XYZ file of N, CA and C in Angstrom:
309
model
N 1.138 -1.380 0.066
C -0.204 -0.241 -0.122
C 0.928 0.973 -0.245
N 1.894 1.366 0.894
C 3.032 2.660 1.042
C 3.681 2.434 -0.743
N 4.118 1.739 -1.152
C 4.774 1.732 -2.745
C 3.639 1.949 -3.049
N 2.531 1.677 -3.189
C 1.410 2.408 -4.465
C 1.139 3.445 -3.963
N 1.248 4.553 -3.197
C 1.067 5.693 -2.874
C 1.897 6.442 -2.622
N 3.177 5.609 -2.756
C 4.619 6.353 -3.320
C 4.783 6.306 -4.887
N 4.337 5.935 -5.168
C 4.492 5.600 -7.169
C 3.173 7.023 -7.317
N 2.013 6.856 -6.940
C 1.142 8.115 -7.177
C 1.329 9.313 -6.750
N 2.481 9.319 -5.590
C 3.132 11.037 -5.878
C 3.657 10.973 -6.616
N 4.504 10.298 -6.620
C 5.747 10.634 -7.865
C 5.448 10.948 -9.388
N 4.704 9.968 -9.556
C 3.844 10.616 -10.609
C 3.034 12.235 -10.877
N 2.446 11.946 -10.094
C 1.922 13.362 -9.667
C 2.646 14.696 -9.915
N 3.526 14.430 -8.851
C 4.589 15.875 -9.176
C 5.127 15.775 -10.569
N 5.436 14.960 -11.575
C 5.890 14.880 -13.070
C 5.596 15.362 -13.975
N 4.177 15.297 -13.564
C 2.898 16.058 -14.311
C 2.739 16.990 -13.904
N 3.256 18.168 -13.138
C 3.278 19.400 -13.223
C 4.772 20.378 -12.935
N 5.590 19.150 -13.858
C 6.873 19.859 -13.787
C 6.895 19.845 -15.490
N 7.938 21.026 -16.337
C 8.130 21.105 -16.756
C 8.602 19.505 -17.461
N 8.714 19.800 -18.877
C 9.455 18.269 -19.558
C 11.039 18.678 -19.455
N 11.537 18.123 -19.038
C 12.633 18.466 -19.287
C 13.247 17.450 -20.534
N 14.320 18.461 -21.031
C 14.992 18.283 -22.461
C 15.969 17.575 -22.883
N 17.154 18.020 -21.742
C 18.472 17.725 -21.353
C 19.759 17.983 -23.112
N 19.396 18.235 -24.313
C 19.497 18.180 -25.420
C 18.644 19.327 -26.124
N 19.141 19.771 -27.135
C 18.591 20.518 -28.366
C 19.098 20.486 -29.698
N 18.520 20.119 -30.157
C 19.477 20.022 -31.932
C 18.788 21.770 -32.549
N 19.366 22.062 -32.819
C 20.269 23.120 -33.751
C 20.405 22.654 -35.152
N 19.937 22.980 -36.346
C 19.623 22.423 -37.700
C 20.309 20.980 -37.495
N 22.152 20.754 -37.285
C 22.579 19.110 -37.790
C 23.052 19.164 -36.587
N 23.122 20.986 -35.472
C 24.349 20.023 -34.318
C 23.144 19.626 -32.942
N 24.221 19.460 -32.178
C 23.605 19.145 -30.727
C 24.001 19.470 -29.732
N 22.872 20.085 -28.849
C 23.683 21.325 -27.793
C 23.283 20.660 -26.184
N 23.942 20.529 -25.960
C 23.752 19.636 -24.227
C 24.317 20.245 -22.945
N 23.835 19.729 -21.726
C 24.110 20.717 -20.724
C 25.732 19.997 -20.352
N 26.292 21.497 -19.841
C 27.341 21.439 -20.146
C 28.303 22.297 -21.203
N 27.824 21.891 -22.622
C 28.244 22.697 -23.304
C 27.906 24.467 -23.004
N 29.637 24.791 -23.402
C 29.211 26.315 -23.775
C 28.356 27.946 -24.053
N 27.969 28.557 -23.614
C 26.998 29.060 -24.526
C 27.713 30.210 -25.266
N 29.131 29.979 -25.852
C 29.711 30.363 -27.035
C 29.694 29.238 -28.376
N 29.826 28.114 -27.783
C 29.234 26.885 -28.428
C 27.833 26.655 -29.002
N 26.712 27.316 -28.518
C 25.297 27.187 -28.651
C 25.406 28.739 -29.166
N 25.971 29.651 -29.319
C 25.345 30.620 -29.976
C 25.797 30.381 -31.546
N 27.277 30.142 -31.846
C 27.856 29.423 -33.002
C 26.417 28.286 -33.406
N 26.397 27.506 -32.808
C 25.523 25.699 -33.711
C 23.946 26.438 -33.670
N 23.436 27.517 -32.362
C 21.838 27.784 -32.630
C 21.800 29.438 -32.771
N 22.464 30.512 -33.166
C 22.140 31.991 -33.038
C 21.896 32.254 -32.034
N 21.838 33.271 -32.321
C 20.932 34.618 -31.223
C 19.780 33.960 -30.350
N 19.550 33.268 -28.756
C 17.738 33.471 -28.529
C 17.353 34.743 -29.025
N 15.808 33.990 -28.886
C 14.975 35.247 -28.962
C 15.211 36.021 -27.920
N 15.134 36.008 -26.188
C 14.914 36.454 -25.180
C 16.210 35.887 -24.329
N 16.151 36.914 -23.685
C 17.503 36.765 -22.381
C 16.779 37.203 -21.894
N 16.645 36.282 -20.614
C 16.308 37.193 -18.955
C 16.933 36.673 -17.749
N 17.721 37.633 -17.112
C 18.238 37.462 -15.734
C 17.741 36.304 -14.710
N 18.559 36.005 -14.386
C 17.945 34.808 -12.977
C 18.642 36.054 -12.032
N 17.700 36.369 -11.237
C 18.115 36.920 -10.087
C 17.508 36.381 -9.240
N 18.305 36.905 -7.589
C 17.904 36.372 -6.360
C 18.019 37.855 -5.296
N 17.179 37.774 -4.352
C 17.409 38.988 -3.817
C 17.954 38.392 -2.177
N 19.324 39.296 -1.264
C 19.949 38.285 -0.846
C 20.235 39.942 0.430
N 20.252 39.923 1.871
C 20.402 40.758 2.559
C 22.577 40.679 2.272
N 22.977 42.165 2.621
C 24.441 42.105 3.055
C 25.128 41.872 4.077
N 25.947 42.550 4.599
C 26.992 42.631 5.838
C 26.049 43.546 6.388
N 25.432 44.469 5.582
C 24.656 45.854 6.191
C 23.588 45.874 6.755
N 22.622 44.620 6.393
C 21.393 44.614 6.334
C 20.447 45.059 5.132
N 21.277 45.300 3.845
C 20.889 45.843 2.781
C 20.331 44.835 2.236
N 19.097 44.604 1.126
C 19.029 43.813 0.303
C 19.075 44.081 -1.101
N 19.986 43.201 -1.197
C 20.966 43.311 -3.034
C 19.894 41.848 -4.057
N 20.299 42.606 -5.536
C 19.777 41.775 -6.326
C 21.330 40.892 -6.782
N 21.391 39.700 -6.804
C 22.302 39.171 -7.272
C 21.898 38.464 -8.161
N 22.734 38.356 -9.382
C 22.363 37.640 -10.999
C 23.468 36.548 -10.357
N 22.522 35.755 -10.643
C 22.870 33.926 -10.482
C 23.110 33.097 -11.645
N 22.387 33.730 -13.094
C 22.750 33.255 -14.653
C 21.809 33.609 -15.571
N 20.887 33.315 -16.391
C 20.255 33.813 -17.108
C 19.080 32.782 -18.028
N 18.396 33.050 -18.294
C 17.704 32.098 -19.128
C 17.431 32.864 -20.541
N 17.597 31.262 -21.550
C 17.560 31.843 -22.940
C 16.579 31.200 -23.218
N 15.368 31.938 -24.322
C 14.468 30.847 -25.186
C 15.206 31.214 -26.332
N 14.593 29.453 -26.839
C 14.580 29.686 -27.879
C 13.921 29.382 -28.895
N 13.553 29.810 -29.993
C 11.766 29.472 -31.167
C 12.803 29.063 -32.592
N 11.675 27.456 -32.343
C 12.217 27.484 -34.093
C 10.745 27.040 -34.645
N 10.052 27.220 -34.428
C 9.052 27.428 -35.545
C 7.757 27.156 -34.760
N 6.812 27.357 -35.747
C 5.355 26.719 -34.760
C 5.471 25.567 -34.670
N 5.531 24.195 -35.367
C 5.743 22.835 -34.818
C 6.527 22.508 -34.047
N 7.534 23.287 -33.531
C 8.645 22.628 -32.711
C 7.952 23.569 -31.579
N 8.847 22.490 -30.457
C 8.819 23.316 -28.927
C 9.859 23.844 -28.609
N 9.350 25.348 -28.094
C 10.564 26.632 -27.377
C 11.243 25.560 -27.264
N 12.171 26.236 -26.398
C 13.642 25.614 -25.501
C 13.570 26.942 -24.125
N 14.193 26.649 -23.718
C 14.134 27.240 -22.582
C 15.578 26.794 -21.971
N 16.869 27.709 -22.303
C 17.979 27.174 -21.358
C 18.137 27.877 -20.703
N 18.994 27.523 -19.546
C 19.856 27.962 -18.161
C 21.226 28.437 -18.294
N 21.461 29.147 -18.512
C 22.855 29.586 -17.803
C 23.591 29.806 -17.158
N 24.275 29.517 -16.271
C 25.445 30.014 -15.579
C 26.871 30.003 -15.518
N 27.214 31.161 -15.870
C 28.912 31.281 -15.973
C 29.708 30.648 -16.717
N 28.298 31.250 -18.185
C 28.825 30.737 -19.844
C 28.364 29.557 -19.813
N 27.786 28.365 -18.775
C 27.879 27.095 -19.476
C 26.161 26.881 -18.953
N 26.038 25.821 -19.914
C 24.808 25.637 -19.666
C 24.356 24.603 -18.929
N 23.231 25.122 -18.029
C 23.235 23.457 -17.145
C 21.782 23.193 -16.793
N 21.062 23.342 -17.483
C 19.074 22.865 -17.959
C 18.803 23.152 -18.699
N 17.774 21.980 -20.058
C 17.754 22.725 -21.146
C 16.110 21.805 -20.461
N 15.301 23.065 -21.284
C 13.291 22.493 -20.857
C 12.497 22.446 -21.905
N 11.638 21.736 -22.421
C 10.805 22.124 -23.366
C 9.488 22.651 -22.594
N 8.955 23.894 -24.401
C 8.000 24.589 -23.162
C 7.338 24.687 -24.282
N 6.156 25.331 -24.411
C 5.173 25.090 -25.354
C 5.516 25.222 -26.926
N 4.986 24.887 -27.552
C 5.100 23.950 -29.566
C 4.681 26.286 -29.810
N 5.439 26.485 -30.746
C 5.920 27.931 -31.367
C 3.985 27.962 -31.880
N 4.137 29.491 -31.580
C 2.855 29.274 -32.273
C 2.404 30.531 -32.777
């Protein structure tokens, strides 16, 4: 009974999360997590959108400061393809996610 409940909880949690891609194809090239942004720009070109990933921290003086810890790049490959969301930290691809189909 406990195993069945654990499986159901796991399946429900997966349904609510975005689909992970781990890789994306740009024309005839494959980009994967761990590749550099330079390599991605050469193979895929400029993204449709670049967004800063920020978090708020308190410094030693008690002031809240904004710290940019990465970027999220959005690639659009056309109406019939999934958009791709690529998380970049320190010039390295750390995550690739499927977005909705282009529209």
